[in-house]
Amino acid sequence: TRDKMPPLKGDILVHAEASKEGQPIRISDLSDQLVRAWPMGKGENGENVIRKGDPNNILALYRFPQGQIVAPTNLEATIGGETVAYSDVCTHAGCSVADSDQGDGMKCPCHSGQYDPKRGCVVIGGPPPRPLAQLPIKLEGDNLVVTGFFLAMPYPYTSEAEWESFK
Ligand code: FES
């Protein structure tokens, strides 16, 4: 069903935090602290569908000062080189990744996997086998809009073939 589909082109990003769930995210809501989001698309009858039926659809958003986001982040897929979206699901075993309380990127609460959200969420510590997948986004009016599939294989896919066949 549509609430289980991964983020799709044209989806709008909405807050995942319980107190604001479903409210469209604004650039001004974002900072260097992680904000979790769901993709929201359209259902069969044009109604809004928050794609939270699959917990692996949870996303992590950041807005860093200009110049701080560098390769291998795909800058074309960010908003102005400042605002970036990733899968928030650890590629090791699927836990939701949080900000590190040491201020050094993101840390997974399950087995201490670490990622650098300014550098394409590359793995900088622990057991994750690959980066968190970047999701391409753009600004349309005030909304953050998905422009295509994840740029790399997200959890829980384990082979490129499996991920390619979904796409
Ligand atoms: Fe994240 Fe194991 S699930 S490090």
Short mmCIF file of N, CA, C and O in Angstrom, two decimals, residues 34-161:
data_model
loop_
_atom_site.label_atom_id
_atom_site.label_comp_id
_atom_site.label_asym_id
_atom_site.label_seq_id
_atom_site.Cartn_x
_atom_site.Cartn_y
_atom_site.Cartn_z
N LEU A 34 19.68 17.17 14.09
CA LEU A 34 18.84 16.29 13.28
C LEU A 34 17.34 16.56 13.47
O LEU A 34 16.88 16.70 14.60
N VAL A 35 16.63 16.66 12.36
CA VAL A 35 15.16 16.70 12.37
C VAL A 35 14.69 15.48 11.58
O VAL A 35 15.13 15.26 10.45
N ARG A 36 13.81 14.68 12.21
CA ARG A 36 13.31 13.48 11.51
C ARG A 36 12.06 13.82 10.71
O ARG A 36 11.23 14.62 11.14
N ALA A 37 11.97 13.17 9.55
CA ALA A 37 10.87 13.46 8.63
C ALA A 37 10.31 12.19 8.03
O ALA A 37 11.01 11.17 7.92
N TRP A 38 9.05 12.27 7.61
CA TRP A 38 8.44 11.25 6.75
C TRP A 38 8.19 11.86 5.38
O TRP A 38 7.87 13.06 5.29
N PRO A 39 8.26 11.04 4.34
CA PRO A 39 7.76 11.50 3.04
C PRO A 39 6.24 11.42 3.04
O PRO A 39 5.67 10.49 3.62
N MET A 40 5.59 12.39 2.43
CA MET A 40 4.14 12.36 2.31
C MET A 40 3.77 12.48 0.84
O MET A 40 4.17 13.43 0.16
N GLY A 41 3.01 11.50 0.36
CA GLY A 41 2.61 11.50 -1.04
C GLY A 41 1.09 11.51 -1.16
O GLY A 41 0.39 11.86 -0.22
N LYS A 42 0.64 11.13 -2.34
CA LYS A 42 -0.80 11.11 -2.59
C LYS A 42 -1.32 9.68 -2.62
O LYS A 42 -0.66 8.78 -3.13
N GLY A 43 -2.53 9.48 -2.09
CA GLY A 43 -3.19 8.18 -2.14
C GLY A 43 -4.02 8.02 -3.40
O GLY A 43 -4.00 8.89 -4.28
N GLU A 44 -4.73 6.91 -3.46
CA GLU A 44 -5.55 6.57 -4.65
C GLU A 44 -6.49 7.70 -5.04
O GLU A 44 -6.75 7.94 -6.21
N ASN A 45 -7.05 8.38 -4.04
CA ASN A 45 -8.06 9.40 -4.33
C ASN A 45 -7.53 10.81 -4.14
O ASN A 45 -8.29 11.74 -3.90
N GLY A 46 -6.22 10.94 -4.24
CA GLY A 46 -5.62 12.26 -4.15
C GLY A 46 -5.44 12.75 -2.73
O GLY A 46 -5.03 13.89 -2.51
N GLU A 47 -5.76 11.88 -1.75
CA GLU A 47 -5.58 12.31 -0.36
C GLU A 47 -4.10 12.22 0.04
O GLU A 47 -3.34 11.49 -0.58
N ASN A 48 -3.73 12.96 1.07
CA ASN A 48 -2.35 12.90 1.55
C ASN A 48 -2.10 11.60 2.29
O ASN A 48 -2.91 11.19 3.12
N VAL A 49 -0.96 10.96 1.99
CA VAL A 49 -0.59 9.71 2.66
C VAL A 49 0.82 9.87 3.22
O VAL A 49 1.77 10.08 2.45
N ILE A 50 0.94 9.82 4.54
CA ILE A 50 2.26 9.85 5.15
C ILE A 50 2.82 8.44 5.04
O ILE A 50 2.19 7.47 5.48
N ARG A 51 4.01 8.31 4.45
CA ARG A 51 4.56 6.97 4.19
C ARG A 51 5.28 6.43 5.41
O ARG A 51 6.48 6.18 5.39
N LYS A 52 4.50 6.25 6.50
CA LYS A 52 5.12 5.74 7.73
C LYS A 52 4.72 4.29 8.00
O LYS A 52 5.01 3.76 9.07
N GLY A 53 4.03 3.67 7.02
CA GLY A 53 3.67 2.26 7.17
C GLY A 53 4.89 1.36 7.17
O GLY A 53 4.84 0.24 7.65
N ASP A 54 5.99 1.86 6.62
CA ASP A 54 7.26 1.14 6.70
C ASP A 54 8.21 2.00 7.53
O ASP A 54 8.59 3.09 7.09
N PRO A 55 8.61 1.52 8.73
CA PRO A 55 9.48 2.34 9.58
C PRO A 55 10.82 2.67 8.92
O PRO A 55 11.50 3.61 9.32
N ASN A 56 11.19 1.91 7.88
CA ASN A 56 12.45 2.20 7.18
C ASN A 56 12.36 3.43 6.29
O ASN A 56 13.35 3.81 5.66
N ASN A 57 11.20 4.08 6.23
CA ASN A 57 11.07 5.30 5.43
C ASN A 57 11.45 6.56 6.22
O ASN A 57 11.41 7.66 5.66
N ILE A 58 11.83 6.40 7.48
CA ILE A 58 12.16 7.59 8.27
C ILE A 58 13.42 8.27 7.72
O ILE A 58 14.36 7.59 7.29
N LEU A 59 13.40 9.61 7.70
CA LEU A 59 14.48 10.39 7.10
C LEU A 59 15.12 11.31 8.13
O LEU A 59 14.48 11.69 9.11
N ALA A 60 16.37 11.67 7.86
CA ALA A 60 17.12 12.61 8.70
C ALA A 60 17.44 13.85 7.87
O ALA A 60 17.99 13.74 6.78
N LEU A 61 17.08 15.03 8.39
CA LEU A 61 17.34 16.29 7.69
C LEU A 61 18.27 17.17 8.50
O LEU A 61 18.16 17.25 9.73
N TYR A 62 19.16 17.86 7.78
CA TYR A 62 20.06 18.84 8.40
C TYR A 62 20.16 20.06 7.51
O TYR A 62 20.05 19.96 6.28
N ARG A 63 20.45 21.20 8.15
CA ARG A 63 20.83 22.40 7.39
C ARG A 63 22.12 22.93 8.01
O ARG A 63 22.14 23.33 9.19
N PHE A 64 23.19 22.90 7.24
CA PHE A 64 24.50 23.36 7.71
C PHE A 64 24.85 24.68 7.03
O PHE A 64 24.40 24.94 5.91
N PRO A 65 25.71 25.47 7.69
CA PRO A 65 26.16 26.71 7.05
C PRO A 65 26.82 26.42 5.69
O PRO A 65 27.46 25.38 5.52
N GLN A 66 26.66 27.36 4.78
CA GLN A 66 27.22 27.24 3.43
C GLN A 66 28.69 26.83 3.51
O GLN A 66 29.45 27.37 4.31
N GLY A 67 29.06 25.87 2.66
CA GLY A 67 30.46 25.46 2.57
C GLY A 67 30.83 24.28 3.45
O GLY A 67 31.88 23.67 3.27
N GLN A 68 29.97 23.93 4.39
CA GLN A 68 30.32 22.83 5.30
C GLN A 68 30.02 21.46 4.72
O GLN A 68 30.61 20.46 5.11
N ILE A 69 29.05 21.40 3.81
CA ILE A 69 28.72 20.11 3.20
C ILE A 69 29.66 19.89 2.01
O ILE A 69 29.75 20.73 1.12
N VAL A 70 30.37 18.78 2.04
CA VAL A 70 31.36 18.52 1.00
C VAL A 70 31.17 17.10 0.45
O VAL A 70 30.35 16.32 0.95
N ALA A 71 31.97 16.75 -0.56
CA ALA A 71 31.93 15.41 -1.14
C ALA A 71 32.24 14.38 -0.04
O ALA A 71 32.97 14.72 0.89
N PRO A 72 31.72 13.18 -0.17
CA PRO A 72 30.96 12.67 -1.31
C PRO A 72 29.47 12.99 -1.29
O PRO A 72 28.71 12.40 -2.04
N THR A 73 29.03 13.95 -0.46
CA THR A 73 27.64 14.37 -0.58
C THR A 73 27.39 14.83 -2.01
O THR A 73 28.24 15.50 -2.60
N ASN A 74 26.25 14.48 -2.57
CA ASN A 74 25.87 14.99 -3.89
C ASN A 74 25.23 16.36 -3.69
O ASN A 74 24.09 16.47 -3.26
N LEU A 75 26.01 17.41 -3.99
CA LEU A 75 25.53 18.77 -3.70
C LEU A 75 24.34 19.16 -4.58
O LEU A 75 23.49 19.94 -4.16
N GLU A 76 24.31 18.60 -5.78
CA GLU A 76 23.17 18.88 -6.69
C GLU A 76 21.85 18.44 -6.08
O GLU A 76 20.80 18.95 -6.44
N ALA A 77 21.93 17.45 -5.19
CA ALA A 77 20.72 16.86 -4.61
C ALA A 77 20.39 17.47 -3.25
O ALA A 77 19.50 17.01 -2.55
N THR A 78 21.14 18.54 -2.90
CA THR A 78 20.84 19.28 -1.67
C THR A 78 20.06 20.54 -2.05
O THR A 78 19.94 20.85 -3.25
N ILE A 79 19.59 21.28 -1.06
CA ILE A 79 19.00 22.59 -1.34
C ILE A 79 20.07 23.63 -1.03
O ILE A 79 20.46 23.81 0.13
N GLY A 80 20.59 24.22 -2.09
CA GLY A 80 21.56 25.29 -1.96
C GLY A 80 22.87 24.91 -1.29
O GLY A 80 23.57 25.77 -0.76
N GLY A 81 23.21 23.63 -1.30
CA GLY A 81 24.44 23.20 -0.65
C GLY A 81 24.37 23.26 0.86
O GLY A 81 25.37 23.05 1.55
N GLU A 82 23.17 23.51 1.41
CA GLU A 82 23.03 23.68 2.86
C GLU A 82 22.11 22.65 3.50
O GLU A 82 22.31 22.25 4.64
N THR A 83 21.05 22.28 2.78
CA THR A 83 20.03 21.41 3.37
C THR A 83 20.09 20.05 2.69
O THR A 83 20.05 19.96 1.46
N VAL A 84 20.21 19.02 3.52
CA VAL A 84 20.45 17.68 2.99
C VAL A 84 19.56 16.67 3.71
O VAL A 84 19.22 16.85 4.88
N ALA A 85 19.15 15.63 2.96
CA ALA A 85 18.29 14.57 3.51
C ALA A 85 18.96 13.21 3.32
O ALA A 85 19.56 12.94 2.27
N TYR A 86 18.85 12.38 4.35
CA TYR A 86 19.38 11.01 4.30
C TYR A 86 18.33 10.06 4.86
O TYR A 86 17.47 10.45 5.66
N SER A 87 18.49 8.78 4.53
CA SER A 87 17.78 7.74 5.27
C SER A 87 18.27 7.83 6.72
O SER A 87 19.45 8.01 6.97
N ASP A 88 17.35 7.69 7.69
CA ASP A 88 17.77 7.72 9.10
C ASP A 88 17.92 6.31 9.66
O ASP A 88 17.96 6.12 10.87
N VAL A 89 17.98 5.32 8.78
CA VAL A 89 17.98 3.92 9.22
C VAL A 89 19.38 3.33 9.05
O VAL A 89 19.91 3.27 7.93
N CYS A 90 19.97 2.93 10.17
CA CYS A 90 21.35 2.44 10.18
C CYS A 90 21.51 1.26 9.22
O CYS A 90 20.71 0.32 9.23
N THR A 91 22.56 1.31 8.39
CA THR A 91 22.77 0.25 7.39
C THR A 91 23.29 -1.04 8.03
O THR A 91 23.40 -2.06 7.36
N HIS A 92 23.60 -0.99 9.33
CA HIS A 92 24.07 -2.21 10.00
C HIS A 92 22.90 -3.14 10.32
O HIS A 92 22.83 -4.25 9.82
N ALA A 93 21.97 -2.67 11.15
CA ALA A 93 20.85 -3.55 11.54
C ALA A 93 19.54 -2.78 11.68
O ALA A 93 18.60 -3.27 12.28
N GLY A 94 19.50 -1.56 11.12
CA GLY A 94 18.21 -0.90 10.99
C GLY A 94 17.74 -0.05 12.15
O GLY A 94 16.57 0.33 12.20
N CYS A 95 18.62 0.31 13.09
CA CYS A 95 18.19 1.21 14.17
C CYS A 95 18.10 2.64 13.63
O CYS A 95 18.71 2.98 12.63
N SER A 96 17.34 3.48 14.34
CA SER A 96 17.23 4.87 13.95
C SER A 96 18.44 5.63 14.50
O SER A 96 18.73 5.59 15.70
N VAL A 97 19.15 6.33 13.61
CA VAL A 97 20.39 7.00 13.98
C VAL A 97 20.08 8.38 14.54
O VAL A 97 19.14 9.04 14.08
N ALA A 98 20.85 8.83 15.53
CA ALA A 98 20.62 10.10 16.22
C ALA A 98 21.85 10.99 16.09
O ALA A 98 22.89 10.57 15.57
N ASP A 99 21.74 12.24 16.60
CA ASP A 99 22.93 13.08 16.70
C ASP A 99 23.84 12.50 17.77
O ASP A 99 23.38 12.04 18.82
N SER A 100 25.14 12.53 17.52
CA SER A 100 26.10 12.12 18.54
C SER A 100 26.10 13.17 19.65
O SER A 100 26.09 14.36 19.36
N ASP A 101 26.11 12.76 20.91
CA ASP A 101 26.12 13.80 21.96
C ASP A 101 27.51 14.39 22.14
O ASP A 101 27.70 15.34 22.88
N GLN A 102 28.49 13.86 21.42
CA GLN A 102 29.83 14.49 21.41
C GLN A 102 29.94 15.56 20.32
O GLN A 102 31.00 16.15 20.14
N GLY A 103 28.85 15.78 19.58
CA GLY A 103 28.89 16.81 18.54
C GLY A 103 29.68 16.41 17.31
O GLY A 103 30.05 17.26 16.50
N ASP A 104 29.97 15.12 17.17
CA ASP A 104 30.74 14.70 16.00
C ASP A 104 29.89 13.83 15.08
O ASP A 104 30.08 12.63 14.97
N GLY A 105 28.92 14.46 14.46
CA GLY A 105 28.12 13.75 13.47
C GLY A 105 26.98 12.96 14.08
O GLY A 105 26.36 13.38 15.05
N MET A 106 26.70 11.81 13.48
CA MET A 106 25.56 11.00 13.89
C MET A 106 26.07 9.71 14.51
O MET A 106 27.09 9.17 14.11
N LYS A 107 25.29 9.22 15.49
CA LYS A 107 25.69 7.98 16.16
C LYS A 107 24.47 7.06 16.29
O LYS A 107 23.38 7.51 16.62
N CYS A 108 24.70 5.79 16.03
CA CYS A 108 23.63 4.80 16.16
C CYS A 108 23.60 4.27 17.59
O CYS A 108 24.64 3.86 18.11
N PRO A 109 22.41 4.29 18.23
CA PRO A 109 22.33 3.86 19.62
C PRO A 109 22.53 2.35 19.80
O PRO A 109 22.77 1.90 20.91
N CYS A 110 22.43 1.58 18.73
CA CYS A 110 22.46 0.11 18.89
C CYS A 110 23.88 -0.44 19.06
O CYS A 110 24.15 -1.16 20.01
N HIS A 111 24.79 -0.13 18.12
CA HIS A 111 26.15 -0.68 18.22
C HIS A 111 27.18 0.40 17.92
O HIS A 111 28.26 0.12 17.41
N SER A 112 26.80 1.67 18.17
CA SER A 112 27.74 2.79 18.04
C SER A 112 28.28 3.04 16.64
O SER A 112 29.41 3.53 16.50
N GLY A 113 27.52 2.69 15.63
CA GLY A 113 27.92 3.10 14.28
C GLY A 113 27.92 4.61 14.20
O GLY A 113 27.07 5.26 14.81
N GLN A 114 28.88 5.20 13.47
CA GLN A 114 28.94 6.66 13.34
C GLN A 114 28.99 7.08 11.88
O GLN A 114 29.65 6.41 11.07
N TYR A 115 28.33 8.18 11.60
CA TYR A 115 28.25 8.69 10.23
C TYR A 115 28.52 10.19 10.25
O TYR A 115 28.22 10.87 11.23
N ASP A 116 29.04 10.70 9.12
CA ASP A 116 29.29 12.14 9.00
C ASP A 116 28.30 12.76 8.01
O ASP A 116 28.46 12.62 6.79
N PRO A 117 27.28 13.46 8.52
CA PRO A 117 26.25 13.99 7.62
C PRO A 117 26.73 15.14 6.73
O PRO A 117 26.05 15.52 5.79
N LYS A 118 27.92 15.69 7.02
CA LYS A 118 28.46 16.74 6.13
C LYS A 118 29.23 16.12 4.97
O LYS A 118 29.62 16.82 4.03
N ARG A 119 29.53 14.85 5.08
CA ARG A 119 30.30 14.16 4.03
C ARG A 119 29.54 12.92 3.54
O ARG A 119 30.02 11.79 3.64
N GLY A 120 28.33 13.15 3.10
CA GLY A 120 27.58 12.06 2.49
C GLY A 120 27.21 10.94 3.45
O GLY A 120 26.91 9.83 3.01
N CYS A 121 27.25 11.25 4.74
CA CYS A 121 26.96 10.21 5.75
C CYS A 121 27.85 8.99 5.59
O CYS A 121 27.41 7.84 5.78
N VAL A 122 29.12 9.22 5.23
CA VAL A 122 30.09 8.12 5.22
C VAL A 122 30.21 7.58 6.64
O VAL A 122 29.97 8.28 7.62
N VAL A 123 30.60 6.30 6.73
CA VAL A 123 30.78 5.65 8.03
C VAL A 123 32.11 6.11 8.62
O VAL A 123 33.16 6.00 7.98
N ILE A 124 32.07 6.66 9.84
CA ILE A 124 33.31 7.11 10.49
C ILE A 124 33.61 6.31 11.75
O ILE A 124 34.58 6.59 12.45
N GLY A 125 32.77 5.30 12.02
CA GLY A 125 33.06 4.44 13.17
C GLY A 125 32.05 3.33 13.27
O GLY A 125 30.92 3.45 12.78
N GLY A 126 32.46 2.23 13.88
CA GLY A 126 31.53 1.15 14.17
C GLY A 126 31.27 0.24 12.99
O GLY A 126 31.94 0.32 11.97
N PRO A 127 30.26 -0.63 13.14
CA PRO A 127 30.07 -1.72 12.19
C PRO A 127 29.28 -1.46 10.90
O PRO A 127 29.22 -2.36 10.07
N PRO A 128 28.64 -0.29 10.69
CA PRO A 128 27.83 -0.19 9.48
C PRO A 128 28.64 -0.46 8.21
O PRO A 128 29.76 0.03 8.06
N PRO A 129 28.06 -1.21 7.28
CA PRO A 129 28.78 -1.58 6.07
C PRO A 129 28.81 -0.50 5.00
O PRO A 129 29.62 -0.55 4.08
N ARG A 130 27.93 0.48 5.08
CA ARG A 130 27.89 1.51 4.03
C ARG A 130 27.22 2.77 4.56
O ARG A 130 26.57 2.74 5.60
N PRO A 131 27.39 3.88 3.81
CA PRO A 131 26.81 5.16 4.26
C PRO A 131 25.28 5.10 4.36
O PRO A 131 24.65 4.21 3.78
N LEU A 132 24.71 6.07 5.06
CA LEU A 132 23.27 6.29 4.98
C LEU A 132 22.99 6.88 3.60
O LEU A 132 23.70 7.79 3.16
N ALA A 133 21.95 6.37 2.94
CA ALA A 133 21.68 6.81 1.58
C ALA A 133 21.15 8.24 1.57
O ALA A 133 20.27 8.60 2.36
N GLN A 134 21.68 9.06 0.66
CA GLN A 134 21.19 10.44 0.50
C GLN A 134 19.92 10.43 -0.35
O GLN A 134 19.83 9.68 -1.34
N LEU A 135 18.96 11.26 0.04
CA LEU A 135 17.72 11.41 -0.73
C LEU A 135 17.75 12.76 -1.43
O LEU A 135 17.95 13.79 -0.77
N PRO A 136 17.57 12.80 -2.75
CA PRO A 136 17.61 14.09 -3.46
C PRO A 136 16.36 14.93 -3.20
O PRO A 136 15.24 14.42 -3.29
N ILE A 137 16.57 16.18 -2.87
CA ILE A 137 15.45 17.08 -2.55
C ILE A 137 15.64 18.44 -3.21
O ILE A 137 16.74 18.80 -3.63
N LYS A 138 14.55 19.19 -3.28
CA LYS A 138 14.60 20.58 -3.74
C LYS A 138 13.55 21.37 -2.97
O LYS A 138 12.71 20.80 -2.26
N LEU A 139 13.63 22.69 -3.12
CA LEU A 139 12.64 23.56 -2.51
C LEU A 139 11.61 23.92 -3.57
O LEU A 139 11.97 24.30 -4.68
N GLU A 140 10.33 23.79 -3.22
CA GLU A 140 9.26 24.17 -4.16
C GLU A 140 8.28 25.01 -3.36
O GLU A 140 7.58 24.47 -2.49
N GLY A 141 8.24 26.31 -3.60
CA GLY A 141 7.50 27.18 -2.69
C GLY A 141 8.17 27.07 -1.33
O GLY A 141 9.40 27.19 -1.23
N ASP A 142 7.38 26.78 -0.29
CA ASP A 142 7.95 26.60 1.05
C ASP A 142 8.24 25.15 1.36
O ASP A 142 8.74 24.83 2.44
N ASN A 143 7.86 24.24 0.46
CA ASN A 143 7.97 22.81 0.77
C ASN A 143 9.29 22.20 0.34
O ASN A 143 9.86 22.60 -0.69
N LEU A 144 9.74 21.21 1.10
CA LEU A 144 10.87 20.39 0.71
C LEU A 144 10.30 19.19 -0.04
O LEU A 144 9.46 18.46 0.50
N VAL A 145 10.75 19.03 -1.28
CA VAL A 145 10.15 18.05 -2.17
C VAL A 145 11.21 17.05 -2.64
O VAL A 145 12.34 17.44 -2.99
N VAL A 146 10.82 15.77 -2.65
CA VAL A 146 11.71 14.70 -3.11
C VAL A 146 11.79 14.75 -4.63
O VAL A 146 10.77 14.89 -5.31
N THR A 147 13.02 14.64 -5.18
CA THR A 147 13.15 14.72 -6.64
C THR A 147 13.47 13.37 -7.29
O THR A 147 13.59 13.29 -8.51
N GLY A 148 13.62 12.32 -6.48
CA GLY A 148 13.89 11.00 -7.07
C GLY A 148 14.19 9.99 -5.99
O GLY A 148 14.01 10.28 -4.80
N PHE A 149 14.65 8.82 -6.41
CA PHE A 149 14.96 7.75 -5.45
C PHE A 149 16.23 8.07 -4.67
O PHE A 149 17.02 8.94 -5.07
N PHE A 150 16.41 7.35 -3.57
CA PHE A 150 17.68 7.41 -2.85
C PHE A 150 18.83 7.24 -3.84
O PHE A 150 18.74 6.47 -4.79
N LEU A 151 19.93 7.96 -3.57
CA LEU A 151 21.07 7.93 -4.49
C LEU A 151 21.94 6.70 -4.29
O LEU A 151 22.84 6.43 -5.08
N ALA A 152 21.71 5.96 -3.22
CA ALA A 152 22.42 4.71 -2.98
C ALA A 152 21.44 3.77 -2.30
O ALA A 152 20.31 4.17 -1.98
N MET A 153 21.87 2.57 -2.07
CA MET A 153 20.95 1.56 -1.54
C MET A 153 20.67 1.79 -0.06
O MET A 153 21.59 1.81 0.76
N PRO A 154 19.39 1.98 0.29
CA PRO A 154 19.06 2.18 1.71
C PRO A 154 18.84 0.83 2.42
O PRO A 154 18.63 -0.20 1.76
N TYR A 155 18.86 0.84 3.76
CA TYR A 155 18.41 -0.31 4.53
C TYR A 155 16.92 -0.49 4.22
O TYR A 155 16.22 0.51 4.05
N PRO A 156 16.35 -1.69 4.14
CA PRO A 156 16.94 -3.00 4.45
C PRO A 156 17.44 -3.75 3.23
O PRO A 156 17.68 -4.95 3.34
N TYR A 157 17.61 -3.06 2.09
CA TYR A 157 18.08 -3.79 0.91
C TYR A 157 19.50 -4.29 1.17
O TYR A 157 20.30 -3.61 1.82
N THR A 158 19.79 -5.48 0.65
CA THR A 158 21.11 -6.06 0.90
C THR A 158 21.86 -6.31 -0.39
O THR A 158 23.04 -6.65 -0.36
N SER A 159 21.18 -6.17 -1.53
CA SER A 159 21.93 -6.31 -2.77
C SER A 159 21.45 -5.25 -3.75
O SER A 159 20.27 -4.85 -3.73
N GLU A 160 22.37 -4.78 -4.58
CA GLU A 160 22.01 -3.77 -5.58
C GLU A 160 20.91 -4.32 -6.48
O GLU A 160 20.02 -3.58 -6.90
N ALA A 161 20.94 -5.61 -6.75
CA ALA A 161 19.95 -6.21 -7.65
C ALA A 161 18.55 -6.06 -7.06
O ALA A 161 17.60 -5.70 -7.76
#
